Short mmCIF file of C-alpha atoms and ligand atoms in Angstrom, two decimals:
data_model
loop_
_atom_site.label_atom_id
_atom_site.label_comp_id
_atom_site.label_asym_id
_atom_site.label_seq_id
_atom_site.Cartn_x
_atom_site.Cartn_y
_atom_site.Cartn_z
CA MET A 1 65.25 -60.90 -22.33
CA LEU A 2 64.09 -58.55 -25.15
CA MET A 3 60.99 -60.07 -25.38
CA THR A 4 60.12 -59.80 -21.76
CA VAL A 5 61.09 -56.12 -21.92
CA LEU A 6 58.77 -55.41 -24.84
CA THR A 7 55.86 -57.32 -23.39
CA LYS A 8 56.35 -55.55 -20.05
CA GLU A 9 56.20 -52.33 -22.41
CA LEU A 10 53.37 -53.42 -24.11
CA ARG A 11 51.27 -53.99 -21.20
CA LYS A 12 52.40 -50.79 -19.65
CA GLU A 13 51.81 -48.36 -22.21
CA SER A 14 48.92 -49.41 -24.29
CA THR A 15 49.27 -46.76 -26.81
CA GLY A 16 50.52 -47.78 -30.75
CA ARG A 17 54.08 -47.24 -30.31
CA CYS A 18 55.22 -50.53 -28.83
CA LEU A 19 52.76 -52.36 -30.47
CA ILE A 20 54.19 -51.63 -33.69
CA MET A 21 57.63 -52.46 -32.24
CA ILE A 22 56.28 -55.78 -31.61
CA ALA A 23 54.62 -56.06 -34.99
CA MET A 24 57.78 -54.89 -36.60
CA LEU A 25 59.67 -57.76 -34.81
CA GLU A 26 58.72 -60.90 -37.19
CA ASN A 27 57.15 -63.54 -34.82
CA LYS A 28 59.65 -65.72 -35.74
CA GLU A 29 62.43 -63.43 -34.40
CA LEU A 30 60.17 -63.09 -31.26
CA MET A 31 60.01 -66.92 -31.00
CA ALA A 32 63.66 -67.12 -31.52
CA LEU A 33 64.33 -64.73 -28.33
CA VAL A 34 62.42 -67.61 -26.28
CA ASP A 35 65.03 -69.61 -24.06
CA LEU A 36 63.53 -73.07 -23.42
CA THR A 37 65.88 -74.03 -21.01
CA LYS A 38 63.97 -71.80 -18.36
CA GLU A 39 60.41 -72.44 -17.07
CA PRO A 40 57.44 -71.33 -19.09
CA PRO A 41 56.49 -67.67 -18.31
CA ARG A 42 53.47 -67.06 -16.40
CA GLU A 43 52.41 -63.96 -18.41
CA GLU A 44 49.94 -65.60 -21.34
CA THR A 45 51.14 -64.03 -24.26
CA GLN A 46 54.75 -64.60 -23.41
CA ARG A 47 54.12 -68.12 -22.35
CA GLN A 48 52.22 -68.93 -25.64
CA TYR A 49 55.06 -67.63 -27.56
CA TYR A 50 57.39 -69.99 -25.47
CA PHE A 51 55.21 -72.72 -26.30
CA MET A 52 55.14 -71.79 -30.07
CA ALA A 53 58.80 -71.85 -29.96
CA LYS A 54 58.49 -75.37 -28.01
CA ALA A 55 55.76 -76.75 -30.57
CA ALA A 56 58.12 -75.56 -33.52
CA LYS A 57 60.78 -78.08 -32.44
CA TYR A 58 58.43 -80.86 -32.47
CA VAL A 59 56.84 -79.89 -35.59
CA GLU A 60 60.90 -79.73 -37.24
CA ARG A 61 61.46 -82.98 -36.00
CA GLU A 62 58.52 -84.48 -37.66
CA ARG A 63 59.19 -82.53 -41.06
CA LYS A 64 62.62 -83.99 -41.03
CA GLU A 65 60.95 -87.64 -40.45
CA ALA A 66 58.75 -86.85 -43.09
CA GLY A 67 60.97 -85.54 -45.54
CA ARG A 68 58.65 -82.81 -46.73
CA PRO A 69 56.78 -79.65 -45.00
CA LEU A 70 53.95 -80.88 -42.71
CA THR A 71 50.61 -79.12 -43.84
CA TYR A 72 47.46 -77.87 -41.76
CA PHE A 73 43.89 -77.46 -42.53
CA VAL A 74 41.13 -75.65 -40.69
CA GLN A 75 37.96 -76.43 -41.17
CA ASN A 76 35.45 -74.00 -39.91
CA PHE A 77 31.91 -74.29 -39.16
CA GLY A 78 29.31 -71.70 -37.85
CA CYS A 79 29.48 -67.98 -37.13
CA GLN A 80 31.70 -65.22 -37.80
CA MET A 81 33.19 -65.53 -34.22
CA ASN A 82 34.33 -68.96 -35.27
CA ALA A 83 35.72 -67.57 -38.41
CA ARG A 84 37.94 -65.27 -36.62
CA ASP A 85 38.93 -67.89 -34.09
CA ALA A 86 39.98 -69.98 -37.11
CA GLU A 87 42.39 -67.15 -38.32
CA LYS A 88 43.80 -67.09 -34.61
CA LEU A 89 44.49 -71.06 -35.17
CA ALA A 90 46.23 -70.78 -38.23
CA GLY A 91 48.32 -68.17 -37.18
CA VAL A 92 49.76 -69.98 -34.62
CA LEU A 93 50.03 -73.44 -36.79
CA GLU A 94 52.08 -71.10 -39.37
CA LYS A 95 54.31 -69.88 -36.60
CA ILE A 96 55.31 -73.33 -35.67
CA GLY A 97 56.00 -74.35 -39.17
CA TYR A 98 52.86 -75.75 -40.75
CA ILE A 99 52.06 -74.71 -44.22
CA PRO A 100 48.35 -74.59 -45.39
CA ALA A 101 46.84 -77.30 -47.29
CA GLU A 102 43.74 -77.18 -49.48
CA ASP A 103 41.83 -80.14 -47.83
CA GLU A 104 41.75 -82.75 -45.16
CA THR A 105 44.83 -84.75 -46.49
CA ALA A 106 46.95 -82.30 -44.25
CA ASP A 107 49.11 -83.60 -41.28
CA PHE A 108 47.10 -81.42 -38.66
CA VAL A 109 43.53 -81.11 -39.55
CA ILE A 110 41.44 -79.16 -37.10
CA TYR A 111 37.76 -78.71 -36.89
CA ASN A 112 36.43 -75.47 -35.51
CA THR A 113 32.81 -76.92 -34.64
CA CYS A 114 29.38 -75.10 -33.78
CA THR A 115 26.67 -76.47 -31.92
CA VAL A 116 24.02 -73.78 -32.19
CA ARG A 117 21.73 -76.09 -34.24
CA GLU A 118 22.00 -80.05 -34.08
CA ASN A 119 22.81 -80.52 -37.82
CA ALA A 120 26.17 -78.57 -37.05
CA ASN A 121 26.86 -81.71 -34.69
CA LEU A 122 25.74 -84.27 -37.24
CA LYS A 123 28.14 -82.65 -39.98
CA VAL A 124 31.12 -82.97 -37.35
CA TYR A 125 30.39 -86.61 -36.46
CA GLY A 126 30.16 -87.43 -40.60
CA ARG A 127 33.57 -86.08 -41.20
CA LEU A 128 35.07 -87.71 -38.33
CA GLY A 129 34.13 -90.91 -39.65
CA TYR A 130 35.71 -90.34 -42.96
CA LEU A 131 38.90 -88.81 -41.24
CA ASN A 132 39.59 -92.08 -39.80
CA GLY A 133 40.56 -93.53 -42.92
CA VAL A 134 42.78 -90.60 -44.01
CA LYS A 135 44.57 -91.04 -40.73
CA ARG A 136 45.55 -94.55 -41.25
CA LYS A 137 47.40 -93.70 -44.53
CA ASN A 138 49.51 -91.00 -42.98
CA PRO A 139 51.72 -91.63 -39.70
CA HIS A 140 52.24 -87.80 -39.37
CA MET A 141 48.61 -86.87 -39.30
CA ARG A 142 46.96 -85.40 -36.21
CA ILE A 143 43.48 -84.57 -35.59
CA ALA A 144 41.94 -82.12 -33.50
CA LEU A 145 38.68 -80.60 -32.33
CA CYS A 146 37.55 -77.26 -30.62
CA GLY A 147 34.86 -74.62 -30.57
CA CYS A 148 31.42 -74.80 -29.12
CA MET A 149 30.74 -78.26 -29.77
CA MET A 150 33.20 -79.20 -27.58
CA GLN A 151 32.07 -77.29 -24.75
CA GLU A 152 29.24 -79.88 -24.18
CA PRO A 153 30.44 -82.80 -22.06
CA GLN A 154 28.30 -85.47 -23.78
CA VAL A 155 29.90 -84.53 -27.11
CA VAL A 156 33.43 -85.17 -25.47
CA GLU A 157 32.22 -88.44 -24.11
CA LYS A 158 31.04 -89.49 -27.36
CA ILE A 159 34.36 -88.48 -29.08
CA LYS A 160 36.48 -90.45 -26.54
CA LYS A 161 34.42 -93.64 -27.12
CA SER A 162 33.79 -93.40 -30.30
CA TYR A 163 36.37 -91.60 -32.25
CA ARG A 164 39.71 -92.63 -30.73
CA HIS A 165 41.82 -91.13 -33.40
CA VAL A 166 41.13 -87.81 -32.27
CA ASP A 167 44.55 -86.30 -30.61
CA LEU A 168 43.55 -83.08 -29.00
CA ILE A 169 40.38 -81.60 -27.93
CA PHE A 170 39.88 -78.13 -26.72
CA GLY A 171 37.01 -75.79 -26.27
CA THR A 172 36.02 -71.95 -26.82
CA HIS A 173 37.71 -70.49 -23.88
CA ASN A 174 41.42 -71.41 -24.39
CA VAL A 175 41.82 -71.25 -28.37
CA PHE A 176 44.76 -69.12 -27.22
CA LYS A 177 46.55 -71.98 -25.90
CA LEU A 178 46.87 -74.04 -28.80
CA ALA A 179 50.64 -74.41 -29.00
CA GLU A 180 50.85 -75.29 -25.56
CA LEU A 181 48.27 -78.09 -25.79
CA MET A 182 49.91 -79.18 -28.84
CA THR A 183 53.31 -79.48 -27.15
CA THR A 184 51.61 -81.89 -24.48
CA MET A 185 50.20 -83.71 -27.40
CA PHE A 186 53.59 -84.05 -29.42
CA GLU A 187 55.17 -84.77 -25.58
CA SER A 188 52.65 -87.40 -24.46
CA GLY A 189 51.80 -88.96 -27.55
CA ARG A 190 48.07 -89.53 -25.97
CA THR A 191 44.63 -87.71 -26.75
CA VAL A 192 44.95 -84.27 -24.69
CA ILE A 193 41.64 -82.94 -23.82
CA ASP A 194 41.29 -79.50 -21.94
CA ILE A 195 38.04 -77.85 -21.52
CA TRP A 196 37.36 -74.95 -19.54
CA GLN A 197 33.69 -74.10 -17.97
CA ASP A 198 34.33 -70.38 -18.38
CA THR A 199 37.18 -67.57 -18.28
CA ASP A 200 37.61 -63.82 -17.70
CA LYS A 201 40.81 -64.09 -19.74
CA ILE A 202 41.25 -62.15 -22.92
CA VAL A 203 44.60 -62.91 -24.27
CA GLU A 204 46.11 -60.28 -26.82
CA ASP A 205 48.83 -59.92 -29.46
CA LEU A 206 49.03 -63.51 -30.60
CA PRO A 207 49.65 -64.24 -34.20
CA MET A 208 46.63 -64.41 -36.76
CA GLU A 209 46.53 -65.54 -40.43
CA ARG A 210 43.99 -63.38 -42.09
CA LYS A 211 41.75 -64.82 -44.77
CA PHE A 212 41.34 -61.35 -46.50
CA LYS A 213 44.14 -58.81 -46.63
CA PHE A 214 41.92 -56.11 -47.01
CA LYS A 215 39.01 -56.68 -44.74
CA SER A 216 39.10 -58.31 -41.14
CA GLY A 217 36.79 -59.29 -37.89
CA THR A 218 37.63 -58.15 -34.74
CA ASN A 219 36.30 -59.42 -31.55
CA ILE A 220 35.09 -56.60 -29.58
CA MET A 221 33.33 -58.86 -27.29
CA PHE A 222 32.85 -62.68 -26.00
CA GLY A 223 30.44 -64.44 -24.60
CA CYS A 224 26.41 -63.82 -23.88
CA ASN A 225 24.35 -62.97 -20.69
CA ASN A 226 21.17 -63.47 -22.41
CA PHE A 227 20.08 -66.97 -22.34
CA CYS A 228 17.51 -67.03 -24.57
CA SER A 229 15.65 -69.88 -24.03
CA TYR A 230 16.29 -71.92 -26.94
CA CYS A 231 20.08 -70.83 -27.41
CA ILE A 232 23.08 -72.83 -26.35
CA VAL A 233 25.45 -70.00 -26.73
CA PRO A 234 25.60 -68.73 -23.11
CA TYR A 235 26.33 -72.32 -22.19
CA VAL A 236 29.18 -72.97 -24.61
CA ARG A 237 30.58 -69.44 -25.02
CA GLY A 238 30.38 -68.24 -21.18
CA ARG A 239 29.41 -65.00 -19.54
CA GLU A 240 29.60 -61.91 -21.62
CA ARG A 241 33.28 -59.88 -21.54
CA SER A 242 34.23 -56.92 -23.31
CA ARG A 243 37.43 -56.28 -24.63
CA ASN A 244 39.26 -53.00 -23.46
CA PRO A 245 38.59 -50.12 -26.18
CA LYS A 246 42.27 -49.43 -26.30
CA ASP A 247 43.05 -52.73 -27.49
CA ILE A 248 40.45 -52.73 -29.97
CA ILE A 249 41.61 -49.56 -31.55
CA HIS A 250 45.03 -50.74 -31.52
CA GLU A 251 44.35 -53.95 -33.31
CA ILE A 252 42.09 -51.99 -36.01
CA GLN A 253 45.04 -49.50 -36.34
CA GLN A 254 47.64 -52.45 -36.88
CA LEU A 255 45.08 -54.21 -39.06
CA VAL A 256 44.92 -50.88 -41.25
CA ALA A 257 48.60 -50.45 -41.39
CA ASP A 258 48.50 -53.97 -42.83
CA GLY A 259 46.00 -53.13 -45.93
CA VAL A 260 42.61 -53.45 -44.09
CA ILE A 261 40.11 -51.08 -45.17
CA GLU A 262 36.87 -52.91 -43.82
CA ILE A 263 36.47 -53.91 -40.48
CA MET A 264 33.73 -56.30 -38.63
CA LEU A 265 33.27 -55.69 -35.06
CA LEU A 266 32.02 -59.02 -33.83
CA GLY A 267 30.21 -59.87 -30.46
CA GLN A 268 26.92 -62.16 -29.50
CA ASN A 269 25.51 -58.91 -28.48
CA VAL A 270 27.33 -55.99 -29.42
CA ASN A 271 24.63 -53.35 -28.18
CA SER A 272 25.80 -54.25 -24.47
CA TYR A 273 29.39 -53.60 -25.28
CA GLY A 274 31.28 -52.14 -22.44
CA LYS A 275 28.81 -52.19 -19.94
CA THR A 276 31.06 -54.56 -17.76
CA LEU A 277 34.22 -52.86 -18.32
CA GLU A 278 35.81 -50.93 -15.18
CA GLU A 279 35.34 -47.84 -17.18
CA PRO A 280 31.85 -48.39 -19.05
CA ILE A 281 31.72 -47.37 -22.51
CA SER A 282 28.65 -47.72 -25.01
CA PHE A 283 28.98 -49.60 -28.01
CA ALA A 284 27.95 -46.02 -30.08
CA GLN A 285 30.90 -44.42 -28.13
CA LEU A 286 33.40 -47.18 -29.18
CA LEU A 287 31.84 -46.62 -33.15
CA ARG A 288 32.78 -42.95 -32.59
CA GLU A 289 36.20 -43.83 -31.66
CA ILE A 290 36.69 -46.47 -34.53
CA GLU A 291 35.60 -44.03 -37.13
CA LYS A 292 38.41 -41.72 -36.57
CA ILE A 293 41.05 -44.33 -37.61
CA GLU A 294 42.38 -42.61 -40.63
CA GLY A 295 42.85 -45.36 -43.54
CA LEU A 296 39.83 -47.29 -42.43
CA GLU A 297 37.00 -47.09 -44.79
CA ARG A 298 34.16 -49.33 -43.62
CA ILE A 299 32.75 -50.63 -40.56
CA ARG A 300 30.54 -53.16 -39.90
CA PHE A 301 29.56 -55.04 -36.88
CA MET A 302 27.31 -58.12 -35.96
CA THR A 303 25.07 -58.95 -34.05
CA SER A 304 22.70 -56.59 -32.42
CA HIS A 305 20.06 -57.56 -30.28
CA PRO A 306 16.78 -55.33 -30.24
CA LYS A 307 16.52 -54.78 -26.78
CA ASP A 308 19.77 -53.27 -26.32
CA LEU A 309 19.59 -51.17 -29.46
CA SER A 310 19.87 -47.65 -28.47
CA GLY A 311 19.05 -44.17 -29.98
CA GLU A 312 22.51 -43.02 -29.77
CA LEU A 313 23.38 -45.94 -31.94
CA ILE A 314 21.04 -45.16 -34.48
CA GLU A 315 22.36 -41.14 -34.41
CA VAL A 316 25.82 -42.54 -34.61
CA MET A 317 24.84 -44.77 -37.91
CA LYS A 318 22.98 -42.16 -39.56
CA HIS A 319 25.93 -39.56 -39.16
CA SER A 320 28.46 -41.78 -39.92
CA LYS A 321 30.65 -41.81 -43.42
CA LYS A 322 32.18 -45.46 -42.59
CA ILE A 323 29.51 -47.60 -40.67
CA CYS A 324 28.11 -49.73 -43.67
CA ARG A 325 24.28 -49.27 -44.38
CA HIS A 326 23.39 -52.60 -43.14
CA LEU A 327 21.91 -53.66 -39.75
CA HIS A 328 21.40 -57.56 -38.76
CA LEU A 329 18.62 -57.46 -36.19
CA PRO A 330 17.31 -60.71 -35.41
CA LEU A 331 13.62 -61.08 -34.92
CA GLN A 332 13.38 -64.80 -33.76
CA SER A 333 9.58 -64.34 -33.81
CA GLY A 334 6.96 -61.86 -34.56
CA SER A 335 4.57 -63.23 -31.69
CA SER A 336 4.66 -61.16 -28.32
CA ARG A 337 3.66 -64.54 -26.49
CA VAL A 338 6.42 -66.78 -28.25
CA LEU A 339 9.23 -63.70 -27.71
CA LYS A 340 7.86 -64.06 -23.93
CA GLU A 341 8.51 -67.73 -23.84
CA MET A 342 12.15 -67.19 -25.80
CA ASN A 343 13.11 -64.58 -23.01
CA ARG A 344 13.86 -62.23 -25.84
CA ARG A 345 12.79 -59.05 -23.55
CA TYR A 346 10.97 -57.12 -26.52
CA ASP A 347 7.39 -57.68 -28.00
CA LYS A 348 6.14 -57.64 -31.22
CA GLU A 349 5.15 -53.73 -31.00
CA LYS A 350 8.61 -52.88 -29.76
CA TYR A 351 10.15 -54.76 -32.57
CA LEU A 352 8.01 -52.99 -35.22
CA ASN A 353 8.59 -49.60 -33.65
CA LEU A 354 12.53 -49.95 -33.54
CA ALA A 355 12.61 -51.23 -37.27
CA LYS A 356 10.14 -48.23 -38.21
CA LYS A 357 12.42 -45.87 -36.38
CA ILE A 358 15.54 -47.14 -37.96
CA ARG A 359 13.97 -47.14 -41.62
CA GLU A 360 12.79 -43.51 -41.04
CA GLU A 361 16.47 -42.33 -39.57
CA ILE A 362 18.23 -44.28 -42.22
CA PRO A 363 16.31 -44.68 -45.20
CA ASP A 364 19.13 -46.16 -47.31
CA ILE A 365 19.71 -49.10 -44.54
CA SER A 366 19.22 -52.87 -45.52
CA LEU A 367 17.80 -54.31 -42.28
CA THR A 368 18.18 -58.12 -42.14
CA THR A 369 16.97 -60.69 -39.60
CA ASP A 370 17.12 -64.18 -38.27
CA ILE A 371 13.68 -66.06 -37.60
CA ILE A 372 13.53 -69.32 -35.77
CA ILE A 373 9.91 -71.45 -36.92
CA GLY A 374 8.65 -74.09 -34.84
CA PHE A 375 9.62 -73.06 -31.25
CA PRO A 376 7.71 -75.11 -28.59
CA GLY A 377 4.07 -74.26 -28.18
CA GLU A 378 4.34 -72.09 -31.62
CA THR A 379 0.68 -71.80 -32.98
CA GLU A 380 -0.74 -70.68 -36.46
CA GLU A 381 -1.72 -67.54 -34.75
CA ASP A 382 1.76 -67.01 -33.68
CA PHE A 383 3.23 -68.07 -37.00
CA LEU A 384 0.94 -65.58 -38.60
CA ASP A 385 2.23 -62.82 -36.23
CA THR A 386 5.57 -63.64 -37.53
CA MET A 387 4.50 -63.37 -41.01
CA ASP A 388 2.64 -59.89 -40.08
CA VAL A 389 6.14 -58.50 -39.12
CA VAL A 390 8.08 -59.99 -42.06
CA LYS A 391 5.58 -58.16 -44.26
CA GLN A 392 5.58 -54.89 -42.30
CA VAL A 393 9.22 -54.60 -41.84
CA GLU A 394 10.28 -55.66 -45.19
CA PHE A 395 13.32 -57.23 -44.48
CA ASP A 396 16.21 -56.88 -46.95
CA ASN A 397 17.20 -60.57 -46.36
CA ALA A 398 16.12 -62.98 -43.45
CA PHE A 399 17.76 -66.23 -42.17
CA THR A 400 15.10 -68.77 -41.81
CA PHE A 401 15.81 -71.60 -39.05
CA ILE A 402 13.64 -74.50 -38.24
CA TYR A 403 13.76 -74.77 -34.28
CA SER A 404 16.39 -77.29 -33.04
CA LYS A 405 16.32 -78.59 -29.40
CA ARG A 406 19.27 -77.95 -27.58
CA THR A 407 20.23 -80.21 -24.55
CA GLY A 408 20.18 -78.26 -21.51
CA THR A 409 18.66 -75.30 -22.59
CA PRO A 410 14.97 -74.25 -21.13
CA ALA A 411 13.22 -74.82 -24.31
CA ALA A 412 14.49 -78.44 -24.89
CA VAL A 413 12.13 -79.72 -21.67
CA MET A 414 9.28 -77.23 -22.97
CA GLU A 415 6.31 -79.28 -23.77
CA ASN A 416 4.16 -78.87 -27.09
CA GLN A 417 7.37 -79.30 -29.36
CA VAL A 418 5.92 -78.54 -32.67
CA PRO A 419 5.31 -81.41 -35.29
CA GLU A 420 7.94 -81.80 -38.00
CA GLU A 421 5.59 -81.59 -40.87
CA VAL A 422 3.47 -78.35 -39.33
CA THR A 423 7.02 -76.73 -38.84
CA LYS A 424 8.00 -77.71 -42.44
CA ASP A 425 4.85 -76.34 -43.85
CA ARG A 426 5.27 -72.73 -41.74
CA PHE A 427 9.05 -72.61 -42.72
CA GLU A 428 8.08 -73.10 -46.57
CA ARG A 429 5.63 -70.41 -46.09
CA LEU A 430 7.92 -67.99 -44.56
CA LEU A 431 10.59 -68.78 -46.82
CA LYS A 432 8.20 -67.81 -50.02
CA GLU A 433 7.33 -64.49 -48.49
CA VAL A 434 10.93 -63.70 -47.25
CA GLN A 435 12.34 -64.04 -50.76
CA ALA A 436 9.70 -62.30 -52.35
CA ILE A 437 10.03 -59.31 -50.51
CA ALA A 438 13.95 -59.64 -50.40
CA ARG A 439 13.81 -59.83 -54.50
CA LYS A 440 11.74 -56.47 -54.73
CA ARG A 441 13.69 -54.62 -52.28
CA ALA A 442 16.91 -55.58 -53.71
CA GLN A 443 15.75 -54.09 -56.99
CA VAL A 444 15.40 -50.50 -55.97
CA TYR A 445 19.21 -49.81 -56.44
CA GLU A 446 18.95 -50.83 -60.37
CA GLY A 447 20.44 -48.00 -62.44
CA SER A 448 22.10 -46.39 -59.51
CA VAL A 449 26.04 -46.10 -58.63
CA GLN A 450 27.57 -47.52 -55.72
CA GLN A 451 30.49 -47.76 -53.84
CA VAL A 452 31.81 -51.76 -54.10
CA LEU A 453 34.60 -53.57 -52.01
CA VAL A 454 36.01 -55.77 -54.66
CA GLU A 455 36.66 -59.28 -52.99
CA GLU A 456 37.58 -61.90 -55.07
CA ILE A 457 37.85 -63.10 -59.01
CA ASN A 458 34.27 -64.44 -59.91
CA GLN A 459 34.03 -68.16 -59.32
CA GLN A 460 32.22 -69.12 -62.58
CA ASP A 461 33.39 -66.62 -64.79
CA LYS A 462 36.88 -65.41 -64.26
CA SER A 463 36.14 -62.30 -66.41
CA LEU A 464 34.35 -60.64 -63.64
CA VAL A 465 35.10 -59.52 -60.12
CA THR A 466 32.79 -59.91 -57.18
CA GLY A 467 32.30 -57.22 -54.64
CA ARG A 468 30.04 -56.02 -51.92
CA MET A 469 28.20 -52.87 -51.67
CA SER A 470 27.81 -51.33 -48.22
CA ASN A 471 24.36 -52.55 -47.56
CA ASN A 472 26.29 -56.36 -48.07
CA MET A 473 24.87 -57.04 -51.45
CA LEU A 474 26.65 -58.54 -53.87
CA VAL A 475 27.80 -57.19 -56.91
CA HIS A 476 29.64 -58.84 -59.89
CA PHE A 477 31.64 -56.80 -62.93
CA PRO A 478 33.93 -56.95 -65.57
CA GLY A 479 37.28 -56.55 -63.67
CA ASP A 480 40.73 -58.22 -62.86
CA VAL A 481 42.57 -59.33 -60.11
CA SER A 482 44.38 -55.59 -59.84
CA LEU A 483 40.77 -54.57 -58.48
CA LEU A 484 41.31 -56.82 -55.48
CA GLY A 485 40.56 -55.16 -52.05
CA THR A 486 40.05 -51.86 -53.79
CA LEU A 487 36.56 -49.50 -53.56
CA GLN A 488 35.06 -49.12 -56.85
CA THR A 489 32.35 -47.02 -58.21
CA VAL A 490 30.12 -49.28 -59.86
CA LYS A 491 26.93 -48.86 -61.81
CA LEU A 492 24.45 -51.42 -61.17
CA LYS A 493 22.82 -52.55 -64.43
CA GLU A 494 20.72 -55.50 -63.71
CA CYS A 495 19.30 -56.90 -60.50
CA LYS A 496 19.46 -60.68 -60.68
CA GLY A 497 17.37 -61.38 -57.66
CA PHE A 498 19.60 -61.49 -54.58
CA TYR A 499 22.66 -59.61 -56.24
CA TYR A 500 23.56 -57.31 -59.18
CA MET A 501 25.47 -57.45 -62.27
CA GLY A 502 27.39 -54.05 -62.72
CA GLU A 503 30.02 -52.08 -64.60
CA LEU A 504 32.35 -49.31 -64.23
CA PRO A 505 30.60 -46.42 -65.27
CA ASP A 506 31.29 -45.14 -69.10
CA GLY A 507 34.84 -44.22 -69.87
CA LYS A 508 35.95 -44.61 -66.41
CA GLU A 509 39.20 -46.45 -65.21
CA ALA A 510 39.15 -48.43 -62.33
CA GLU A 511 40.46 -46.39 -59.23
CA HIS A 512 43.79 -47.32 -57.93
CA GLU A 513 45.80 -45.88 -54.87
N1 5AD B 1 16.95 -73.48 -33.16
C1 5AD B 1 17.20 -72.76 -34.43
N2 5AD B 1 17.69 -71.90 -34.39
C2 5AD B 1 18.45 -71.21 -33.72
N3 5AD B 1 19.27 -70.13 -33.37
C3 5AD B 1 19.92 -70.21 -32.23
N4 5AD B 1 19.64 -71.23 -31.36
C4 5AD B 1 18.60 -72.00 -32.33
C5 5AD B 1 18.16 -73.26 -32.36
N5 5AD B 1 18.03 -73.76 -31.13
C6 5AD B 1 19.53 -69.06 -34.67
C7 5AD B 1 19.17 -67.72 -34.07
C8 5AD B 1 20.01 -67.14 -34.06
C9 5AD B 1 21.13 -67.60 -35.16
C10 5AD B 1 22.24 -67.29 -34.92
O1 5AD B 1 20.71 -68.96 -35.05
O2 5AD B 1 18.10 -67.49 -35.01
O3 5AD B 1 20.05 -65.63 -34.16
FE1 SF4 B 2 21.72 -66.75 -28.20
FE2 SF4 B 2 20.10 -64.89 -27.54
FE3 SF4 B 2 22.88 -64.98 -27.13
FE4 SF4 B 2 21.81 -64.48 -29.55
S1 SF4 B 2 21.45 -63.19 -27.72
S2 SF4 B 2 23.75 -66.01 -28.83
S3 SF4 B 2 20.22 -65.93 -29.57
S4 SF4 B 2 21.47 -66.22 -26.28
#
């Protein structure tokens, strides 16, 4: 009853107070308020807490049978969006009684899959084969698959036929339903498959288990409407939908109250944020609102589409104290002809002008990009156009991909697929150029003093900590665990190609709150 009242309040009044009340109530307590003798509620957030309470009973039963706590392992593939979904999955799994494990020997293993390129799919099949042997040794083990790859019907057919040890399959649109689907899995004892073609649902206020205490991603929108001709994302992530700005702000406020100082705003095309809302708002306006949140130190976002990047956004970035000096602006190709075939809706000249304007307005910005090599019909001349843009813009870093044919996309049936050896040769030439430029650009900060957010103890040398500058570059410097999650002023002593070795300036103590 109390939960119903609280959640109703939450819907009615989207201001901070009741969200904080909900947050103050441990989720376990919220679950304890659920009355399992009643029918599941219809309102989605309440409904999922109902099923968390129900699934928890099954997990508890199995825990007693096993005589030990049950463990889970979420293996994430792909992009930052998936990483955020993985935190949502972990949030639910912990609420229903699983504890985290280090590897796939866990009792509940879930693969959050990616399908943007073919090799992402191949990896999943390989690991599923291995899991079959693991499962035979553990009667409590269950295997689940979710994410983009599951939105492809031929993939689900293949899994049903060849990987019968999988217990649960769902897609990108119903991640929020994990507890409900697991309940069905426990009750039926069969493989449960639930794939939605699309959705306009955005379910708020579910539990989340964050990887880092001091930084977090937050979805500002879902899906993509761009239909670049090589890309499978619009088919597997559905139509573009923006979250309500109030919900985003409240989530960030809560995250900040919980220790987060850096936020990454996530969307396939953040520059078109807000266009489909009842009360439209631009991405730049949203950023202005987020900037006002006290205690939040850094704002990042990903990904920008050049066709939608507004002058207003450049202005906001230029004057912001919190937006990081990093812009990821996928180029994909430097050839106007190829860009047209790709359905990118900008040409070489427009991209160059945009990059020039950004560099002029925000001189200390780090510009990074994505480039695809070997798109169908790409000629040597087209490739040289890409090289030309790379040389002119001087990207601080570039992710380079070999074109991968994705069934169902327009490019998959285009003629003139480029031979593998030609693509590989171009890829290597591009990579060489990109790396040489990145090395050159990285060096410009040598000797300067920068703000670094300390993220972890260095993996190789435990006397060092590793952090990120505003421009996203990594810095390693002497420090200990007490620095984790803090912003430090660090002197960059030596550039090692793509990262820096640094030190706290002479005589200066580490800055603690
Ligand atoms: N082949 C190769 N790279 C692709 N990307 C998207 N689809 C494909 C594909 N079919 C790349 C794009 C995008 C990044 C996330 O993945 O460069 O920006
Ligand atoms: Fe894919 Fe283009 Fe959408 Fe990016 S903008 S997700 S490349 S369709």
